[in-house]
Amino acid sequence: MKITHIGSILMKPMPWVLVKVETDEGITGIGEAYHGAGVHQIVVDPRLQAALIGQDPRNVDKLFRDMMQRMSASGFYQGAVMSAISGIESALWDITGQALSAPIWQLLGGKFRDKIRLYNDCHAGESETVEAYIAKAKEVEALGFSALKFDIDPLPTRRDRYNRCISNDDIAYYVEVVTAVRQALQRNTDLAIDAHWFYAPVDILKVAHAFEDLNLLWLEDPIPPENVAAMVRVAGATRTPICTGENFYTRHGFRELIERQAADIISPDLAKAGGLLEGRRIADLADLYYIPVAPHNIGSPIETIATCHVMAAVPNFLALEFHHLHNPVWENLLDGPPLIEDGHISVPNRPGLGVTLNEDTLRANMKENLGFFSDNR
Ligand code: MG
């Protein structure tokens, strides 16, 4: 079997980047690359085409290395290039699974679970009142989600966006909101809070200490992501579990974070971190230290279902992010019944990714087509 064509599509209104890899045996693979400036163009870059066209798509790991080597002399790359490579890698697994009549989770070692637990990212309340946060939390809980997340982002007008400090008023406000939401939820509904990298260690620790008796699922990205030593300090200083990882690429990006146990939970985004096998490797690395994995995911159903296959196949899965409640494009991008039931996704048993794109939805929400559909060939 040989790869004959690679195409991409940039969607709207969410700028999801879908990848399509075609073969000479009629099997087509679909993947998703983490969106960002130019990612859909990088997917069809001549250097990646040179690494792939004419090659056997089932040699996924070799082609992953070849793509990195073609894009840089050192064979290692991060950022938008790794997002593009991740999307292609995922499509290669879809092809391999179809060729072997096996779902991707089976190719990754078999499954630990039949359903993948989602957590719903609620952002914030409809207004900045305690009542609005509670109303949103109860609405999501009533839909069957057993875990949810809110942001803790004081308005830019209320904070100095450069000094990473948080005012006493904001600390008091967020402790009030989070305590009230926690108390409004059922005991077994988990609550996570995302701090979006805004704070200095000493400031976010004031919040983390105040949260300690609330039994939160985690406090996410408390400080900027790039300084592992500072993250070690935060994670070691509080009983509130610390989660981070959505900004890291490949197992190399996670190595120091995991080896220094700078987080209690890691949150790789498989559509940027290197794809599905790299996601399994990152999860395995974390499992050496008994660290659970809760993947970041703001992608379409394609990234979501691809991540489900990997998270079915690793022991240390905790929960998968879901961002698109009441989004008709998300709900209609795949054929078949709704993916989400009672806050979970059933792991597909069909070969490959095991889902079918709805072409009408895709065409109606297409911003740019770089060979994904054959129209422009
Ligand atoms: Mg986050």
Short mmCIF file of C-alpha atoms and ligand atoms in Angstrom, two decimals:
data_model
loop_
_atom_site.label_atom_id
_atom_site.label_comp_id
_atom_site.label_asym_id
_atom_site.label_seq_id
_atom_site.Cartn_x
_atom_site.Cartn_y
_atom_site.Cartn_z
CA MET A 1 0.00 0.00 0.00
CA LYS A 2 1.30 3.46 -0.88
CA ILE A 3 0.32 7.01 0.07
CA THR A 4 -0.89 8.92 -2.98
CA HIS A 5 -2.23 12.23 -1.63
CA ILE A 6 -2.32 14.44 1.46
CA GLY A 7 -4.95 17.14 1.80
CA SER A 8 -6.14 19.51 4.50
CA ILE A 9 -9.15 21.64 5.24
CA LEU A 10 -9.51 24.72 7.42
CA MET A 11 -12.96 24.91 8.98
CA LYS A 12 -15.05 27.77 10.36
CA PRO A 13 -16.18 29.23 12.70
CA MET A 14 -13.83 27.14 14.82
CA PRO A 15 -10.57 26.97 12.82
CA TRP A 16 -10.29 23.18 13.07
CA VAL A 17 -7.73 21.66 10.71
CA LEU A 18 -8.68 18.26 9.31
CA VAL A 19 -6.19 16.09 7.46
CA LYS A 20 -6.89 13.48 4.81
CA VAL A 21 -4.36 10.90 3.59
CA GLU A 22 -5.25 8.81 0.53
CA THR A 23 -3.72 5.53 -0.66
CA ASP A 24 -3.48 3.52 -3.86
CA GLU A 25 -5.73 0.83 -2.34
CA GLY A 26 -8.72 3.11 -1.84
CA ILE A 27 -8.30 3.41 1.94
CA THR A 28 -8.46 6.99 3.22
CA GLY A 29 -7.35 8.18 6.65
CA ILE A 30 -8.64 11.20 8.56
CA GLY A 31 -6.83 13.10 11.29
CA GLU A 32 -6.92 16.46 13.01
CA ALA A 33 -4.04 18.87 13.59
CA TYR A 34 -4.21 21.38 16.42
CA HIS A 35 -5.29 24.64 14.80
CA GLY A 36 -3.08 27.67 14.53
CA ALA A 37 -1.68 30.09 11.98
CA GLY A 38 -0.82 28.24 8.80
CA VAL A 39 -1.16 24.70 10.16
CA HIS A 40 -3.43 23.60 7.32
CA GLN A 41 -0.79 24.88 4.87
CA ILE A 42 2.04 23.08 6.67
CA VAL A 43 0.10 19.82 6.32
CA VAL A 44 0.51 20.06 2.53
CA ASP A 45 4.07 21.47 2.64
CA PRO A 46 6.28 19.87 -0.06
CA ARG A 47 8.76 18.63 2.55
CA LEU A 48 6.07 16.60 4.30
CA GLN A 49 4.76 15.39 0.94
CA ALA A 50 8.30 14.22 0.11
CA ALA A 51 8.40 12.21 3.32
CA LEU A 52 5.06 10.54 2.68
CA ILE A 53 4.09 10.16 -0.97
CA GLY A 54 4.86 6.65 -2.22
CA GLN A 55 5.49 5.32 1.30
CA ASP A 56 3.60 2.54 3.08
CA PRO A 57 1.26 4.40 5.48
CA ARG A 58 1.32 1.49 7.93
CA ASN A 59 4.92 2.23 8.95
CA VAL A 60 3.52 4.97 11.16
CA ASP A 61 6.39 5.39 13.59
CA LYS A 62 9.02 5.49 10.85
CA LEU A 63 7.01 8.08 8.92
CA PHE A 64 6.64 10.15 12.12
CA ARG A 65 10.45 10.29 12.33
CA ASP A 66 10.77 10.92 8.60
CA MET A 67 8.36 13.88 8.79
CA MET A 68 10.41 15.47 11.59
CA GLN A 69 13.68 14.86 9.75
CA ARG A 70 12.36 16.37 6.53
CA MET A 71 11.24 19.50 8.36
CA SER A 72 14.53 20.07 10.18
CA ALA A 73 18.09 18.85 9.99
CA SER A 74 17.97 17.73 13.63
CA GLY A 75 14.88 15.59 13.23
CA PHE A 76 13.03 17.41 16.00
CA TYR A 77 10.38 20.08 15.71
CA GLN A 78 7.77 21.83 17.85
CA GLY A 79 4.97 24.34 17.39
CA ALA A 80 2.77 24.49 14.30
CA VAL A 81 4.93 21.97 12.44
CA MET A 82 4.40 19.37 15.16
CA SER A 83 0.67 20.10 15.08
CA ALA A 84 0.63 19.34 11.33
CA ILE A 85 2.71 16.18 11.84
CA SER A 86 0.37 15.10 14.65
CA GLY A 87 -2.68 15.37 12.39
CA ILE A 88 -1.01 13.35 9.65
CA GLU A 89 0.20 10.71 12.12
CA SER A 90 -3.33 10.28 13.38
CA ALA A 91 -4.63 9.81 9.81
CA LEU A 92 -1.98 7.12 9.24
CA TRP A 93 -3.37 5.17 12.21
CA ASP A 94 -6.85 5.46 10.71
CA ILE A 95 -5.51 3.89 7.50
CA THR A 96 -3.59 1.18 9.34
CA GLY A 97 -6.61 0.21 11.40
CA GLN A 98 -8.82 -0.03 8.32
CA ALA A 99 -6.17 -2.06 6.48
CA LEU A 100 -5.96 -4.54 9.39
CA SER A 101 -9.72 -4.43 10.20
CA ALA A 102 -8.89 -3.35 13.75
CA PRO A 103 -9.81 -0.27 15.79
CA ILE A 104 -6.85 1.97 16.67
CA TRP A 105 -7.08 1.15 20.38
CA GLN A 106 -6.38 -2.47 19.54
CA LEU A 107 -3.24 -1.54 17.61
CA LEU A 108 -2.06 0.40 20.68
CA GLY A 109 -2.25 -2.62 22.98
CA GLY A 110 -5.94 -3.18 23.59
CA LYS A 111 -8.36 -1.35 25.83
CA PHE A 112 -8.68 -0.82 29.56
CA ARG A 113 -12.18 0.65 29.27
CA ASP A 114 -15.18 0.78 26.93
CA LYS A 115 -16.23 4.35 27.69
CA ILE A 116 -14.20 7.52 27.89
CA ARG A 117 -15.20 9.93 30.64
CA LEU A 118 -15.48 13.54 29.49
CA TYR A 119 -15.23 16.69 31.51
CA ASN A 120 -17.13 19.68 30.21
CA ASP A 121 -15.26 22.97 30.03
CA CYS A 122 -17.89 25.48 31.21
CA HIS A 123 -15.67 28.59 30.76
CA ALA A 124 -17.56 30.88 33.16
CA GLY A 125 -21.07 31.71 34.23
CA GLU A 126 -23.31 33.76 31.93
CA SER A 127 -22.49 36.67 34.22
CA GLU A 128 -19.91 37.05 36.97
CA THR A 129 -22.29 36.20 39.78
CA VAL A 130 -22.10 33.20 42.06
CA GLU A 131 -25.64 32.28 40.98
CA ALA A 132 -24.68 32.24 37.28
CA TYR A 133 -21.75 29.91 37.91
CA ILE A 134 -23.93 27.56 39.96
CA ALA A 135 -26.66 27.57 37.29
CA LYS A 136 -24.14 26.60 34.58
CA ALA A 137 -22.63 23.89 36.77
CA LYS A 138 -26.03 22.37 37.58
CA GLU A 139 -27.08 22.47 33.89
CA VAL A 140 -23.97 20.55 32.85
CA GLU A 141 -24.25 18.08 35.73
CA ALA A 142 -27.88 17.40 34.76
CA LEU A 143 -26.69 16.40 31.26
CA GLY A 144 -24.78 13.54 32.83
CA PHE A 145 -21.25 14.94 33.03
CA SER A 146 -19.46 13.70 36.14
CA ALA A 147 -16.68 16.26 35.83
CA LEU A 148 -16.59 19.90 34.79
CA LYS A 149 -14.21 22.83 34.69
CA PHE A 150 -14.45 26.59 35.10
CA ASP A 151 -11.96 29.32 34.28
CA ILE A 152 -10.50 31.57 36.91
CA ASP A 153 -9.53 34.55 34.82
CA PRO A 154 -10.10 37.95 36.42
CA LEU A 155 -11.12 40.47 33.78
CA PRO A 156 -8.13 42.25 32.21
CA THR A 157 -9.62 45.50 33.49
CA ARG A 158 -9.33 44.19 37.03
CA ARG A 159 -5.74 42.98 36.91
CA ASP A 160 -2.33 44.12 35.76
CA ARG A 161 -1.70 41.67 32.93
CA TYR A 162 2.09 41.94 33.29
CA ASN A 163 2.97 41.49 36.95
CA ARG A 164 1.14 38.15 37.42
CA CYS A 165 -0.27 39.33 40.75
CA ILE A 166 -3.83 38.75 41.92
CA SER A 167 -5.68 41.20 44.15
CA ASN A 168 -7.15 40.32 47.53
CA ASP A 169 -10.61 41.10 46.13
CA ASP A 170 -10.15 38.64 43.28
CA ILE A 171 -8.84 35.94 45.59
CA ALA A 172 -11.88 36.39 47.82
CA TYR A 173 -14.25 36.43 44.84
CA TYR A 174 -12.91 33.25 43.28
CA VAL A 175 -12.77 31.40 46.57
CA GLU A 176 -16.41 32.38 47.07
CA VAL A 177 -17.43 31.23 43.56
CA VAL A 178 -15.50 27.96 43.61
CA THR A 179 -16.68 27.07 47.12
CA ALA A 180 -20.30 27.74 46.17
CA VAL A 181 -20.07 25.70 42.95
CA ARG A 182 -18.36 22.82 44.75
CA GLN A 183 -21.10 22.78 47.38
CA ALA A 184 -23.86 22.91 44.75
CA LEU A 185 -22.55 19.82 42.92
CA GLN A 186 -23.11 16.24 43.91
CA ARG A 187 -20.24 14.75 45.87
CA ASN A 188 -19.11 12.50 43.03
CA THR A 189 -19.17 15.26 40.40
CA ASP A 190 -15.61 16.48 40.02
CA LEU A 191 -14.71 20.15 39.66
CA ALA A 192 -11.54 21.49 38.04
CA ILE A 193 -10.40 25.11 37.75
CA ASP A 194 -8.22 26.55 34.96
CA ALA A 195 -5.98 29.52 35.81
CA HIS A 196 -4.63 29.95 32.23
CA TRP A 197 -0.98 30.66 33.13
CA PHE A 198 -1.68 34.13 34.54
CA TYR A 199 -0.09 34.07 37.98
CA ALA A 200 3.10 34.23 39.98
CA PRO A 201 3.73 31.18 42.18
CA VAL A 202 3.27 33.06 45.44
CA ASP A 203 -0.03 34.57 44.26
CA ILE A 204 -1.68 31.47 42.85
CA LEU A 205 -0.57 29.53 45.94
CA LYS A 206 -2.78 31.80 48.03
CA VAL A 207 -5.70 30.56 45.91
CA ALA A 208 -4.52 26.95 45.86
CA HIS A 209 -4.21 26.91 49.67
CA ALA A 210 -7.71 28.34 50.01
CA PHE A 211 -9.02 25.55 47.71
CA GLU A 212 -7.36 22.72 49.64
CA ASP A 213 -10.39 21.53 51.57
CA LEU A 214 -12.68 21.66 48.50
CA ASN A 215 -11.28 18.40 47.06
CA LEU A 216 -10.95 19.83 43.55
CA LEU A 217 -10.12 17.54 40.64
CA TRP A 218 -7.28 19.93 39.80
CA LEU A 219 -6.06 23.50 39.45
CA GLU A 220 -4.80 23.85 35.86
CA ASP A 221 -1.90 25.92 34.53
CA PRO A 222 -1.40 28.01 37.68
CA ILE A 223 1.74 29.72 36.33
CA PRO A 224 3.32 30.15 32.88
CA PRO A 225 4.17 26.73 31.45
CA GLU A 226 7.83 26.98 30.50
CA ASN A 227 9.55 26.93 33.89
CA VAL A 228 9.45 23.43 35.36
CA ALA A 229 11.37 24.49 38.50
CA ALA A 230 8.67 27.04 39.32
CA MET A 231 5.98 24.40 38.66
CA VAL A 232 7.76 22.00 41.04
CA ARG A 233 7.54 24.66 43.70
CA VAL A 234 3.80 25.22 43.17
CA ALA A 235 2.88 21.53 42.99
CA GLY A 236 4.97 20.74 46.06
CA ALA A 237 3.49 23.52 48.16
CA THR A 238 -0.22 22.71 48.00
CA ARG A 239 -2.59 19.80 48.53
CA THR A 240 -4.70 21.10 45.60
CA PRO A 241 -3.74 18.86 42.64
CA ILE A 242 -1.88 20.72 39.88
CA CYS A 243 -2.50 19.90 36.20
CA THR A 244 -0.45 21.17 33.24
CA GLY A 245 0.83 20.04 29.84
CA GLU A 246 -1.26 21.47 26.99
CA ASN A 247 1.70 23.60 25.81
CA PHE A 248 4.22 20.76 25.53
CA TYR A 249 5.30 18.86 22.43
CA THR A 250 6.40 15.22 22.21
CA ARG A 251 7.67 13.01 25.02
CA HIS A 252 10.79 15.19 25.17
CA GLY A 253 8.65 18.16 26.14
CA PHE A 254 7.10 16.17 29.00
CA ARG A 255 10.25 14.44 30.26
CA GLU A 256 11.46 16.97 32.79
CA LEU A 257 7.92 17.84 33.92
CA ILE A 258 7.23 14.18 34.67
CA GLU A 259 10.63 13.21 36.03
CA ARG A 260 10.53 16.12 38.48
CA GLN A 261 6.88 15.37 39.32
CA ALA A 262 6.03 19.00 38.68
CA ALA A 263 2.36 18.15 38.12
CA ASP A 264 -0.11 15.79 39.77
CA ILE A 265 -1.97 15.34 36.46
CA ILE A 266 -0.74 16.00 32.90
CA SER A 267 -2.84 17.34 30.04
CA PRO A 268 -1.19 16.67 26.65
CA ASP A 269 -3.08 17.69 23.51
CA LEU A 270 -2.51 14.80 21.13
CA ALA A 271 -3.25 16.91 18.04
CA LYS A 272 -0.15 18.97 18.78
CA ALA A 273 2.02 16.78 21.03
CA GLY A 274 2.93 14.31 18.27
CA GLY A 275 -0.16 12.27 17.53
CA LEU A 276 -1.50 8.99 18.83
CA LEU A 277 1.57 6.81 19.44
CA GLU A 278 3.40 9.77 20.96
CA GLY A 279 0.34 10.30 23.18
CA ARG A 280 0.61 6.70 24.36
CA ARG A 281 4.33 7.21 25.06
CA ILE A 282 3.67 10.38 27.06
CA ALA A 283 1.00 8.56 29.08
CA ASP A 284 3.40 5.67 29.70
CA LEU A 285 6.11 8.08 30.85
CA ALA A 286 3.62 9.63 33.29
CA ASP A 287 2.57 6.20 34.51
CA LEU A 288 6.15 5.55 35.67
CA TYR A 289 5.37 8.12 38.37
CA TYR A 290 1.69 7.09 38.78
CA ILE A 291 0.58 10.40 37.26
CA PRO A 292 -2.88 10.35 35.60
CA VAL A 293 -3.51 11.81 32.13
CA ALA A 294 -6.38 14.18 31.33
CA PRO A 295 -5.89 15.25 27.69
CA HIS A 296 -6.51 18.82 26.60
CA ASN A 297 -8.93 18.91 23.67
CA ILE A 298 -10.72 21.79 22.00
CA GLY A 299 -10.80 20.01 18.66
CA SER A 300 -13.57 18.67 16.47
CA PRO A 301 -15.05 15.19 16.93
CA ILE A 302 -12.07 13.85 14.93
CA GLU A 303 -9.45 14.86 17.51
CA THR A 304 -11.86 13.85 20.24
CA ILE A 305 -12.44 10.33 18.95
CA ALA A 306 -8.76 9.83 18.07
CA THR A 307 -7.86 10.76 21.65
CA CYS A 308 -10.51 8.33 22.91
CA HIS A 309 -8.73 5.45 21.16
CA VAL A 310 -5.44 6.29 22.92
CA MET A 311 -7.08 6.88 26.29
CA ALA A 312 -8.87 3.54 26.03
CA ALA A 313 -5.46 1.90 25.63
CA VAL A 314 -3.59 3.47 28.57
CA PRO A 315 -4.19 2.57 32.22
CA ASN A 316 -3.71 6.04 33.72
CA PHE A 317 -6.51 7.93 31.92
CA LEU A 318 -8.52 10.30 34.13
CA ALA A 319 -10.86 12.45 31.96
CA LEU A 320 -10.93 13.99 28.48
CA GLU A 321 -11.76 17.64 27.84
CA PHE A 322 -14.91 18.57 25.88
CA HIS A 323 -15.44 22.16 24.80
CA HIS A 324 -18.38 22.28 22.45
CA LEU A 325 -21.65 21.86 24.30
CA HIS A 326 -24.57 23.04 22.13
CA ASN A 327 -22.28 23.56 19.09
CA PRO A 328 -24.23 22.34 16.01
CA VAL A 329 -21.09 22.00 13.86
CA TRP A 330 -19.52 19.68 16.46
CA GLU A 331 -22.76 17.73 16.77
CA ASN A 332 -23.24 17.27 13.00
CA LEU A 333 -19.68 16.70 11.79
CA LEU A 334 -20.02 12.91 12.03
CA ASP A 335 -22.69 10.59 10.68
CA GLY A 336 -24.55 8.42 13.13
CA PRO A 337 -25.98 8.88 16.62
CA PRO A 338 -24.60 11.51 19.01
CA LEU A 339 -21.09 10.68 20.22
CA ILE A 340 -21.71 11.78 23.78
CA GLU A 341 -24.07 9.97 26.09
CA ASP A 342 -24.27 10.70 29.82
CA GLY A 343 -20.96 12.56 29.71
CA HIS A 344 -19.11 9.65 28.12
CA ILE A 345 -18.05 8.53 24.64
CA SER A 346 -18.22 4.82 23.81
CA VAL A 347 -14.94 3.67 22.29
CA PRO A 348 -15.61 2.67 18.65
CA ASN A 349 -15.14 -0.96 17.68
CA ARG A 350 -15.10 -0.36 13.93
CA PRO A 351 -11.73 -0.42 12.12
CA GLY A 352 -9.47 2.62 12.27
CA LEU A 353 -10.98 5.70 13.87
CA GLY A 354 -14.36 4.04 13.45
CA VAL A 355 -16.33 7.15 12.55
CA THR A 356 -17.57 8.73 9.29
CA LEU A 357 -17.37 12.43 8.45
CA ASN A 358 -20.54 14.13 7.27
CA GLU A 359 -19.47 15.77 4.04
CA ASP A 360 -22.42 18.19 3.95
CA THR A 361 -21.51 19.62 7.35
CA LEU A 362 -17.88 19.82 6.34
CA ARG A 363 -18.60 21.61 3.06
CA ALA A 364 -20.97 24.05 4.77
CA ASN A 365 -18.29 24.97 7.31
CA MET A 366 -15.24 25.02 5.07
CA LYS A 367 -13.00 28.08 5.06
CA GLU A 368 -10.20 26.75 2.87
CA ASN A 369 -9.76 23.47 1.00
CA LEU A 370 -6.18 22.41 0.29
CA GLY A 371 -6.93 19.14 -1.42
CA PHE A 372 -9.11 17.62 1.27
CA PHE A 373 -11.92 17.37 -1.23
CA SER A 374 -10.95 16.44 -4.74
CA ASP A 375 -12.77 19.52 -6.18
CA ASN A 376 -9.57 21.50 -6.63
CA ARG A 377 -7.45 18.78 -8.18
MG MG B 1 -6.43 24.80 29.87
#
